Coordinates of N, CA, C and O in Angstrom, one line a residue:
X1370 N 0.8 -1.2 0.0 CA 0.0 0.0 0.0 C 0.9 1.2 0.0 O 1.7 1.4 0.9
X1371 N 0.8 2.0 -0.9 CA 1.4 3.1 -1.2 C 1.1 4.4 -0.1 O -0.1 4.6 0.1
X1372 N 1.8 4.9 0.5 CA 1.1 5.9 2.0 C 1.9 7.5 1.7 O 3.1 7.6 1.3
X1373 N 1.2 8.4 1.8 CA 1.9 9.8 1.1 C 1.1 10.4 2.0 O 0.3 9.8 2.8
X1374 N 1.4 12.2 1.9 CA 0.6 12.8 2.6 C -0.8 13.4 2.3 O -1.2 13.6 1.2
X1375 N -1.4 13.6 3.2 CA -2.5 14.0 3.2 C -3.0 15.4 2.4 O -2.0 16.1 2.5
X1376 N -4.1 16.2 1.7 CA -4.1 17.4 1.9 C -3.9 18.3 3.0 O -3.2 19.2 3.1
X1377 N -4.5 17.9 3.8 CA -4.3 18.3 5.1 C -3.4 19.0 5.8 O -3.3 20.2 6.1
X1378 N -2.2 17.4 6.2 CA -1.0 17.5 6.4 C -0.2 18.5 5.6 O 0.7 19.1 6.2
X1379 N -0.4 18.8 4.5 CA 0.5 19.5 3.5 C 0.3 20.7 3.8 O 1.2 21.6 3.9
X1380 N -1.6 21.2 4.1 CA -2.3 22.6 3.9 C -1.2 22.9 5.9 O -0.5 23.9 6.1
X1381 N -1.4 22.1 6.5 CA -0.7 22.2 7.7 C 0.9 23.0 7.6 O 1.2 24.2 7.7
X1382 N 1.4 22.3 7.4 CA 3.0 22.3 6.9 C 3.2 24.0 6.0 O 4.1 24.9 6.1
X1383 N 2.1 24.1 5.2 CA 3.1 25.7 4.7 C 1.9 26.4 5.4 O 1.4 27.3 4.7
X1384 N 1.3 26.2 6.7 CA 0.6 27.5 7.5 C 2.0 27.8 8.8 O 2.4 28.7 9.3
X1385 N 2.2 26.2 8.9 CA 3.3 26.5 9.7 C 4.6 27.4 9.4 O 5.0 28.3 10.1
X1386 N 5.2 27.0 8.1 CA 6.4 27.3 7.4 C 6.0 29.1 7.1 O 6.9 29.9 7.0
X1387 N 5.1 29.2 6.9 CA 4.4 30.8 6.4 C 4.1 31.2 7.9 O 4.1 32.4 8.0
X1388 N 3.9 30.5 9.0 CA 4.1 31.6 10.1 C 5.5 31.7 10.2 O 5.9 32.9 10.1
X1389 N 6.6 30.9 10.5 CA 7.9 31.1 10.5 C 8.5 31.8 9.5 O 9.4 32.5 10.1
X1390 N 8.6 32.0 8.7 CA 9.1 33.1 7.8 C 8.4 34.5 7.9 O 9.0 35.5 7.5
X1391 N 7.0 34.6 8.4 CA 6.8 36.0 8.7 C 7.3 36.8 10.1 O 7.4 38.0 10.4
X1392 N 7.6 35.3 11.0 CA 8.6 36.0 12.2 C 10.0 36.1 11.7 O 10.9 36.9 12.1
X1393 N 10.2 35.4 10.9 CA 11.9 35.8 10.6 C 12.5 37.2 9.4 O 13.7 37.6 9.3
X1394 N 11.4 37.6 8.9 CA 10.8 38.7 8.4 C 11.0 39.5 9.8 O 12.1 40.0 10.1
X1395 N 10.2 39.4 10.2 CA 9.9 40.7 11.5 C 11.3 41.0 12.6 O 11.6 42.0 13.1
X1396 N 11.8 39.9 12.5 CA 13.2 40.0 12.8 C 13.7 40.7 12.4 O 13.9 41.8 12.7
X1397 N 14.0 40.0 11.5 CA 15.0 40.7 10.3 C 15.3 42.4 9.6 O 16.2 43.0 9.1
X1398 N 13.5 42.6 10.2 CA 13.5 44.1 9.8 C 13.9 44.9 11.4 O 14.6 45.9 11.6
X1399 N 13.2 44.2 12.3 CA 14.3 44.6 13.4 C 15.5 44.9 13.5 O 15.9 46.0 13.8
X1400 N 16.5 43.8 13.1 CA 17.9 43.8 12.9 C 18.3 45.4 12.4 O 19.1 46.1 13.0
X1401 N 17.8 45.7 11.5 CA 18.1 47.1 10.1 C 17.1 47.7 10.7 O 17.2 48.8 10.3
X1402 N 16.7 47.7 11.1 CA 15.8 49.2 12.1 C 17.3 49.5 13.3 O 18.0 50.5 13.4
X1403 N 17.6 48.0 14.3 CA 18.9 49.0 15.1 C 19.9 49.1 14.8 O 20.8 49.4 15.6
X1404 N 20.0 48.8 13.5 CA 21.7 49.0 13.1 C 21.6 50.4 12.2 O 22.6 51.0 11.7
X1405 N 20.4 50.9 12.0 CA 20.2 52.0 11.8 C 20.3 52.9 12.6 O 21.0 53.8 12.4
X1406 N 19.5 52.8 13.8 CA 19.3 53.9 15.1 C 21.1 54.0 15.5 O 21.7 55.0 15.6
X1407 N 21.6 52.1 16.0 CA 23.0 52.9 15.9 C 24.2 53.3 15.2 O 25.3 53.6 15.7
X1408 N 23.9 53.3 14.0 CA 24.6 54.1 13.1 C 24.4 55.3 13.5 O 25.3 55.8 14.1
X1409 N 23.3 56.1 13.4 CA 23.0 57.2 14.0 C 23.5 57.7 14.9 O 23.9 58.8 14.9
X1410 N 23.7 57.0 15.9 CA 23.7 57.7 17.3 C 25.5 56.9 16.9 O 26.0 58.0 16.7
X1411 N 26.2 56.4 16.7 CA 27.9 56.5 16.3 C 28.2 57.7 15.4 O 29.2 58.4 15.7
X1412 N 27.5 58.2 14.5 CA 28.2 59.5 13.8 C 28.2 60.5 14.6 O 29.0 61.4 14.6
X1413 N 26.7 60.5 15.7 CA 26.4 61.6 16.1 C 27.9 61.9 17.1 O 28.6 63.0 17.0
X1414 N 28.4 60.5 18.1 CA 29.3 60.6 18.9 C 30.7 60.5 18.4 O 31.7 60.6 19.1
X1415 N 30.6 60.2 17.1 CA 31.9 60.6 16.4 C 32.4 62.3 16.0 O 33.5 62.8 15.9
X1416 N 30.7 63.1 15.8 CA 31.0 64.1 16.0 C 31.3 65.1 17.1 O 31.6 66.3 16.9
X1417 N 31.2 64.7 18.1 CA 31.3 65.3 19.8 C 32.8 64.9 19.9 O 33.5 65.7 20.5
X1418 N 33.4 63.6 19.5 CA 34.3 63.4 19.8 C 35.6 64.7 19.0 O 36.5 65.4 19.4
X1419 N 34.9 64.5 17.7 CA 35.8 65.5 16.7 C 35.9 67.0 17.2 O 36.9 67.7 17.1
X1420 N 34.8 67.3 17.6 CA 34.6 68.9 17.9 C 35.8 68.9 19.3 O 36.9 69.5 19.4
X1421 N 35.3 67.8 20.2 CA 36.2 68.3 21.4 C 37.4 68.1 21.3 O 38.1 68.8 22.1
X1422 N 37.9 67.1 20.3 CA 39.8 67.0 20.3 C 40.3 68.3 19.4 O 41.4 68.6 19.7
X1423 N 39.7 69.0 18.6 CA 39.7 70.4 18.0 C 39.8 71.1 19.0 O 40.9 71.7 19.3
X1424 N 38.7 71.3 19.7 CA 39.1 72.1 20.8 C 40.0 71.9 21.7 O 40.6 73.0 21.8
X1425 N 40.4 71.1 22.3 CA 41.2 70.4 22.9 C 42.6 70.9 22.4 O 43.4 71.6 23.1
X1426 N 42.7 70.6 20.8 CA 44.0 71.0 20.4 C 44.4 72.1 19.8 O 45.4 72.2 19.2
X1427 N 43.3 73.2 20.0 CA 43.2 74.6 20.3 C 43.8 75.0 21.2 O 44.9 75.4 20.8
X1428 N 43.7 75.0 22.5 CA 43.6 75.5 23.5 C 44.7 74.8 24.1 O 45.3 75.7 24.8
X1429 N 45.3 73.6 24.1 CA 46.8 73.4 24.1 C 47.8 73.9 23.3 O 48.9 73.7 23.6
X1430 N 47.5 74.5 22.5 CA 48.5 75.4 21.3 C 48.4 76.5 21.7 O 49.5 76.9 21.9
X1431 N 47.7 77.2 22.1 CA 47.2 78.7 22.5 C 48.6 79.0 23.2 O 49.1 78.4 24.2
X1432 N 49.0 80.2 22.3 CA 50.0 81.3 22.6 C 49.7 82.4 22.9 O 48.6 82.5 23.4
X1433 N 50.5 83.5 22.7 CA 50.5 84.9 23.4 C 50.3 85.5 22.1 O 50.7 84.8 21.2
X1434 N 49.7 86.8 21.8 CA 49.9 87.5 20.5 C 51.7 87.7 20.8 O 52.5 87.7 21.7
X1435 N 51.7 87.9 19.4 CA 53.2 88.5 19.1 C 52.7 89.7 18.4 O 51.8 90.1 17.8
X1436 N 53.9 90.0 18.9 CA 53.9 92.1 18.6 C 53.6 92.6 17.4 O 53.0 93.7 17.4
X1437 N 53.9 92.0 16.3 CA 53.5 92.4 15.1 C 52.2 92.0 14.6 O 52.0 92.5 13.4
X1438 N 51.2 91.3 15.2 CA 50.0 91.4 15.5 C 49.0 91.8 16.2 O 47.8 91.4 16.1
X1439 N 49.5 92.7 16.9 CA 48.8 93.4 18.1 C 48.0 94.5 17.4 O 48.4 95.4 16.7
X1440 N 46.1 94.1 17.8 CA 45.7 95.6 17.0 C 45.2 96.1 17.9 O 44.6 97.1 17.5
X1441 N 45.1 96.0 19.8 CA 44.6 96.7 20.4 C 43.5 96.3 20.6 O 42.9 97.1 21.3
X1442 N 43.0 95.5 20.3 CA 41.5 95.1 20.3 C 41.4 93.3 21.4 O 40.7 93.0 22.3
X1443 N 42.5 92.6 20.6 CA 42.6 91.2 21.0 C 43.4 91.4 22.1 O 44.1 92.4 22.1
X1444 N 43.6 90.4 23.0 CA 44.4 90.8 24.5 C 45.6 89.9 24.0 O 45.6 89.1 23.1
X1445 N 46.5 90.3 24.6 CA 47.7 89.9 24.7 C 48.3 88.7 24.6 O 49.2 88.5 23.8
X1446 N 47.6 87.6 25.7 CA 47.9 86.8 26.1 C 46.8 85.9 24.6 O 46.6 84.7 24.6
X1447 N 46.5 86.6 23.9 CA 46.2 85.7 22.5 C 44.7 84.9 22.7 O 44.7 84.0 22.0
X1448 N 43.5 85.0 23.4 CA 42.3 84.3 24.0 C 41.6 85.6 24.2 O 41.9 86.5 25.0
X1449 N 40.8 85.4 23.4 CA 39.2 86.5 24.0 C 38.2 85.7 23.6 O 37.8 85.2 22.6
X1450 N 37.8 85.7 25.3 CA 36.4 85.1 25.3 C 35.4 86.1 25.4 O 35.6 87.3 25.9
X1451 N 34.0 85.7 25.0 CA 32.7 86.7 24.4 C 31.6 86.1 24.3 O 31.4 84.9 24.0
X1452 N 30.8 87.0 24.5 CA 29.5 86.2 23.7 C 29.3 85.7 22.9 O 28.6 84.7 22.9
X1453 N 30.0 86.1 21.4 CA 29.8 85.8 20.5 C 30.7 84.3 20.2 O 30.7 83.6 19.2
X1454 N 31.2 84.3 21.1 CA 32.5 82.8 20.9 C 33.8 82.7 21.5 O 33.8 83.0 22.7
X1455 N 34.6 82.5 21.0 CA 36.2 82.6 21.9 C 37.1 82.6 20.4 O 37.0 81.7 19.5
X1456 N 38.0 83.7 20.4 CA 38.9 83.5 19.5 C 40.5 83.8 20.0 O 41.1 84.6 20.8
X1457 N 40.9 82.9 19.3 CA 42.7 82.3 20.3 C 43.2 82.6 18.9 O 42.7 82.7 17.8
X1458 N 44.8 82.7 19.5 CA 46.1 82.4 19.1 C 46.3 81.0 19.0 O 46.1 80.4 20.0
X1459 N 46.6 80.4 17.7 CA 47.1 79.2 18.1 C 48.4 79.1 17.1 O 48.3 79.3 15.8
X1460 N 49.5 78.6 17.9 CA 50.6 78.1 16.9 C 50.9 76.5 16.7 O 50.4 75.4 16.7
X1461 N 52.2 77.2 16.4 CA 52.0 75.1 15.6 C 51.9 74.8 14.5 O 52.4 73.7 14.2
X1462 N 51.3 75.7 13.5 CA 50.5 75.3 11.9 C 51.9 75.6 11.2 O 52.7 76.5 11.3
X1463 N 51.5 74.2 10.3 CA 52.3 73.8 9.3 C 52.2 74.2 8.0 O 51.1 74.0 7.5
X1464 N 53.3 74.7 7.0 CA 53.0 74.6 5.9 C 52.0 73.2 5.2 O 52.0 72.0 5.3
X1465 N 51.4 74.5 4.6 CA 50.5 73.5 3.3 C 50.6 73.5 2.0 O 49.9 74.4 1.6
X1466 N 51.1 73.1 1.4 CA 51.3 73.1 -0.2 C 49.7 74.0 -0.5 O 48.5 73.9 -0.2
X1467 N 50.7 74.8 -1.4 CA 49.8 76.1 -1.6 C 49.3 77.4 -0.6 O 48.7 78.4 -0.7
X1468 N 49.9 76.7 0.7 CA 48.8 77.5 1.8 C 50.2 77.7 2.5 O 50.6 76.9 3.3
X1469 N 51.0 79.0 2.1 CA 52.6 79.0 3.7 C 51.6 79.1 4.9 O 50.4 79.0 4.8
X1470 N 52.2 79.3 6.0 CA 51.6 79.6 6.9 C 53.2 80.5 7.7 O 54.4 80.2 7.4
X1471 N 53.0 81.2 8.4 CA 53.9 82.0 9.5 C 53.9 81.2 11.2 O 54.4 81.6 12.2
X1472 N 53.2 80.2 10.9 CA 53.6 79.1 12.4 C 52.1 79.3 13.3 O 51.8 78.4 14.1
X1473 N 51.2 80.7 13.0 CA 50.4 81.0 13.5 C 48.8 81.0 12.8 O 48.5 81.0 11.6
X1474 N 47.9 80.9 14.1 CA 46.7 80.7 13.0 C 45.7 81.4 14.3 O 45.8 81.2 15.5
X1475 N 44.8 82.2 13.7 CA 43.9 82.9 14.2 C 42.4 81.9 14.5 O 41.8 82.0 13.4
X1476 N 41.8 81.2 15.2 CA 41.3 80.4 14.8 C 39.9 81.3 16.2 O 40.2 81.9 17.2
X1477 N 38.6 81.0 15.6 CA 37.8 81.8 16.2 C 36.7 80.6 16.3 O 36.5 79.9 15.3
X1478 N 35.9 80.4 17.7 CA 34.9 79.2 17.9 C 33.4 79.9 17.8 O 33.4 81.0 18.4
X1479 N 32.5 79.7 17.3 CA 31.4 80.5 17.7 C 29.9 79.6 17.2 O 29.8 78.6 16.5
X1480 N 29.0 80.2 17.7 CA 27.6 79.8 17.8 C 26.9 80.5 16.5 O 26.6 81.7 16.5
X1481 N 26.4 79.2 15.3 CA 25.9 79.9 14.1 C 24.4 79.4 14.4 O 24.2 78.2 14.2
X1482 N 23.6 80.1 14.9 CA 22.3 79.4 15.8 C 22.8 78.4 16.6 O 23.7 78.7 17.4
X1483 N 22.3 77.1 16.4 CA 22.4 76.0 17.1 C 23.5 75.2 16.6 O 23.7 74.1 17.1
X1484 N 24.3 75.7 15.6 CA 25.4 75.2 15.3 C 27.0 75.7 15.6 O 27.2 76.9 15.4
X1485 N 28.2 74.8 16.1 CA 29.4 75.4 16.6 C 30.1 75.4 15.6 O 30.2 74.4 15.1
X1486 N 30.9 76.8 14.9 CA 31.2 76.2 14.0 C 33.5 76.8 14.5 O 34.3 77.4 15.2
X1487 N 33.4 76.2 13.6 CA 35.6 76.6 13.8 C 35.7 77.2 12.5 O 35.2 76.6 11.5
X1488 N 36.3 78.4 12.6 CA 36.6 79.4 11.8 C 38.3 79.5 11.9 O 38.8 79.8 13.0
X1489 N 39.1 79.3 10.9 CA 40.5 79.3 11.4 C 41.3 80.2 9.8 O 41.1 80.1 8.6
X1490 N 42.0 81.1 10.6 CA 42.5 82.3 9.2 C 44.1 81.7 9.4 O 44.6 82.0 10.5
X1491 N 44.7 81.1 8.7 CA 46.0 80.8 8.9 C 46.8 81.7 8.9 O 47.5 81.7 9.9
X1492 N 47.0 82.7 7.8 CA 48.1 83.2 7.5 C 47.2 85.2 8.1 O 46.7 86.0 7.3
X1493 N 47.3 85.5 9.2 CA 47.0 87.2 10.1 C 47.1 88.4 8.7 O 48.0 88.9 8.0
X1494 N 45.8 88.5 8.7 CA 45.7 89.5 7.4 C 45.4 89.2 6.2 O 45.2 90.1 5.4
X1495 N 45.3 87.9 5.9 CA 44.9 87.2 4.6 C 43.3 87.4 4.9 O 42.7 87.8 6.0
X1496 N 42.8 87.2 3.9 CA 41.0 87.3 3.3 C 40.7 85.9 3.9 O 39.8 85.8 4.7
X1497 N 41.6 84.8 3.5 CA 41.2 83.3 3.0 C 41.5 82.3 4.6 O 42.5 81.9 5.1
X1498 N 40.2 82.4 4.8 CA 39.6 81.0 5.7 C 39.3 80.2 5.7 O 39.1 79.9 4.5
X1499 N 38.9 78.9 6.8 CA 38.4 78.0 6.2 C 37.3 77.7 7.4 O 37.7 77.3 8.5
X1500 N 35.9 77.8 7.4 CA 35.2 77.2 8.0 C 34.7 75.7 8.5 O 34.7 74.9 7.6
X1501 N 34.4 75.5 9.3 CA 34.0 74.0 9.7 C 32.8 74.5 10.7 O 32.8 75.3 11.6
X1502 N 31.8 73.7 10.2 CA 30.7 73.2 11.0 C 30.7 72.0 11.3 O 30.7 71.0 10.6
X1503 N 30.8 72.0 13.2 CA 31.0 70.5 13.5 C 30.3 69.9 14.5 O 30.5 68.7 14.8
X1504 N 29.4 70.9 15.1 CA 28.3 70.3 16.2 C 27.1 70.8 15.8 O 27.2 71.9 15.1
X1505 N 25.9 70.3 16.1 CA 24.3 70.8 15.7 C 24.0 70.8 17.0 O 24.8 70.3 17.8
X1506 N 22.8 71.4 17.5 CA 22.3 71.4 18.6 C 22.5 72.1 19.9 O 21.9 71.9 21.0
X1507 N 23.6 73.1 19.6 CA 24.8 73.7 20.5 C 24.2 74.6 21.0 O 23.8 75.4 20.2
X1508 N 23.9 75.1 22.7 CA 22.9 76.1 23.1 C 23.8 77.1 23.6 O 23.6 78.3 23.5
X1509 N 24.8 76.7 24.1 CA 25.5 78.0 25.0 C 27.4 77.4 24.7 O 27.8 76.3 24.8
X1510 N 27.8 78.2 24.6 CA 29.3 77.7 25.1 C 29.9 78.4 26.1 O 29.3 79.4 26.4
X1511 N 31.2 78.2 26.9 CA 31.5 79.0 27.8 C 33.4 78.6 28.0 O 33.8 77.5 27.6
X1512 N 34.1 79.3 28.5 CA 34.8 78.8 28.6 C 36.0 79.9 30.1 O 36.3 81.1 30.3
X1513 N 36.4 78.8 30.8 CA 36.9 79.6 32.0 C 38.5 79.1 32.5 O 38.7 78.0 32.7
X1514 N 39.5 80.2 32.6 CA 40.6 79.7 33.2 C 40.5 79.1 33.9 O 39.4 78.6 34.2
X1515 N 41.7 78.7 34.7 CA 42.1 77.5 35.7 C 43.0 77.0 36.1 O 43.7 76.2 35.4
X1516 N 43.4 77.4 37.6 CA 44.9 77.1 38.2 C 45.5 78.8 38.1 O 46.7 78.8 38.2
X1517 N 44.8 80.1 37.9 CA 45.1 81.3 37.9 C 44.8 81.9 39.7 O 43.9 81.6 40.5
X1518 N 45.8 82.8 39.9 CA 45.4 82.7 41.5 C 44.6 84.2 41.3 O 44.7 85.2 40.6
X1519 N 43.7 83.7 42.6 CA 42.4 84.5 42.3 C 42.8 86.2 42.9 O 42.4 87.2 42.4
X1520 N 43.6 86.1 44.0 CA 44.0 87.6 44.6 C 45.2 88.3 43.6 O 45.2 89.5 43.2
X1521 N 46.0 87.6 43.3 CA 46.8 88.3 42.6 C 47.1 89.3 41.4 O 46.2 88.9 40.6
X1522 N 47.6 90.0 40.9 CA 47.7 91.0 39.4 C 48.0 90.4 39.1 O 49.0 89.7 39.4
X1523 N 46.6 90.4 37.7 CA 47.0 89.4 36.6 C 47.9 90.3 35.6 O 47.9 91.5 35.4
X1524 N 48.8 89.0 34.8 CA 49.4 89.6 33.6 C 48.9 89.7 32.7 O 48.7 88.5 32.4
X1525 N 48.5 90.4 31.6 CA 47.7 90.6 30.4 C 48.7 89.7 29.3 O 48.3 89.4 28.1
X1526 N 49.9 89.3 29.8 CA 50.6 88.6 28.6 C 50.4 87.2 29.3 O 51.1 86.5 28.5
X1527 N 50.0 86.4 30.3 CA 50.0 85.4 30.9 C 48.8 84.3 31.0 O 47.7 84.4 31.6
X1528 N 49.4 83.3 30.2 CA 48.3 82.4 30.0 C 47.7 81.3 31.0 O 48.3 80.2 31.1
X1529 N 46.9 81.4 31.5 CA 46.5 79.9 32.4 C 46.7 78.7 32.0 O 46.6 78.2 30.9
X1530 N 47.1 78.0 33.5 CA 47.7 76.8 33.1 C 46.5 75.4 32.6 O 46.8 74.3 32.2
X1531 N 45.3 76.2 32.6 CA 44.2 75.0 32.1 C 43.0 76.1 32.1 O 42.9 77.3 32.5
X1532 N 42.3 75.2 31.5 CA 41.1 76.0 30.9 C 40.0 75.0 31.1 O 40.2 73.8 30.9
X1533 N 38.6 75.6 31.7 CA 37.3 74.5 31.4 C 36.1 75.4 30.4 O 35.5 76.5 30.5
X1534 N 36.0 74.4 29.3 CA 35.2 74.8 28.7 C 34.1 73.8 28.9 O 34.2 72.7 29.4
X1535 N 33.1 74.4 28.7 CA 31.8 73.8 28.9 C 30.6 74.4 27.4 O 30.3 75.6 27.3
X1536 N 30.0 73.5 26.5 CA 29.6 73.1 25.7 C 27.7 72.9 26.6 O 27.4 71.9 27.2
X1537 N 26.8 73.7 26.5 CA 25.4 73.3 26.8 C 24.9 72.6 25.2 O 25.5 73.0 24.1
X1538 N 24.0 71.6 25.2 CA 23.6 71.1 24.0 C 22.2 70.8 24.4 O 21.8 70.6 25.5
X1539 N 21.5 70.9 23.5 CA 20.3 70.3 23.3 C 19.9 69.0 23.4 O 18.8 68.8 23.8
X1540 N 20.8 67.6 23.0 CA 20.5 66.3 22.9 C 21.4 65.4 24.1 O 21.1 64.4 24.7
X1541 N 22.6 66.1 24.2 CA 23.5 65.6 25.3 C 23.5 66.0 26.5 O 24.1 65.5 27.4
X1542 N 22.7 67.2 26.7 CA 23.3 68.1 27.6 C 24.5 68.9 28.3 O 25.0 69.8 27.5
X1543 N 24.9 68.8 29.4 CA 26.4 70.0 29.4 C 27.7 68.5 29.0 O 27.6 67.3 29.1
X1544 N 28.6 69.4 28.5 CA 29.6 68.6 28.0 C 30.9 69.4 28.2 O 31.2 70.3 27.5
X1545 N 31.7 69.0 29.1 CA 32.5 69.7 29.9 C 34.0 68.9 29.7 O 34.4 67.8 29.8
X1546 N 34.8 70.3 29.3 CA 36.1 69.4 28.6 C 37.2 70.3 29.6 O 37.2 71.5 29.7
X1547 N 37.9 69.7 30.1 CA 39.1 70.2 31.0 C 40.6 70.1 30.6 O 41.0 69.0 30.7
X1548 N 41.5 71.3 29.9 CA 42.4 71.0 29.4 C 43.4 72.0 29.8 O 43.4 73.2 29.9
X1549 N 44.9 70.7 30.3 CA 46.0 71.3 31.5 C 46.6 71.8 29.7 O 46.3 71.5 28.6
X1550 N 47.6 72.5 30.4 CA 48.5 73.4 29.6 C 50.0 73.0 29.7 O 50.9 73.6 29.1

């Protein structure tokens, strides 16, 4: 006697097989829904990261104006902080093919709305900048010496041995970077 399956059995078999593939489906789209969210949220913290080692390596460069830069306006000691942002002295900068540089770079931090952006003029008196926008969401910035003694005359050419900047944001909240000299 020849023995096979049933209709039945068969109609059985792909209700089963058709519910398992529509959970493996639903998975699946799970999977690519969180490797999306964290992609997302890695650029976002790749950007926080980039902004603060910028700053970071700002502000460890930060020099004094030198004399043949001096317009009376920027302080001495090469750092004016403001409402509008904080703009430093920074040395260090290297020739660029096509771009000399004099070792110095004017580089200015500021708030374009809700965006931070780095403004850096290499060569003092040139037209030619280069902007970067590198944080979104940016509510306040601030930035304060540290390790300067509080009774004493200060020197207008004398830099503090650390600095705390502090970053208010919209999505992270305060973000606070402390950098010795």
């Amino acid at each position: 006697m020849r023995r096979g399956f049933t209709l039945i059995e068969l109609l059985a078999a792909m209700a089963i097989l058709a519910v398992v593939s529509v959970m493996a489906v639903q998975a699946l789209g799970g999977v690519f829904h969180q490797r999306a969210v964290l992609t997302r949220i890695d650029d976002s913290a790749a950007g926080v990261i980039r902004a603060l080692a910028l700053l970071r390596q700002d502000l460890q460069a930060l020099v004094p104006l030198p004399e043949s830069h001096r317009d009376g306006q920027t302080p001495v000691n090469g750092l004016l902080v403001g409402a509008d942002g904080i703009v430093l002295m920074r040395g260090g900068i290297e020739d660029l093919p096509g771009a000399p540089s004099d070792g110095l770079a004017l580089v200015r931090w500021r708030l374009d709305g809700d965006a931070l952006l780095r403004i850096e003029q290499r060569r003092l008196g040139d037209a030619a900048v280069s902007e970067t926008r590198l944080l979104e969401g940016v509510v306040a910035l601030a930035l304060a010496p540290l390790g300067l003694d509080p009774g004493g005359e200060a020197d207008p050419a004398a830099l503090a041995p650390g600095y705390e900047l502090r970053i208010e944001t919209r999505d992270r909240g305060l973000l606070r970077l402390v950098v010795a000299r």
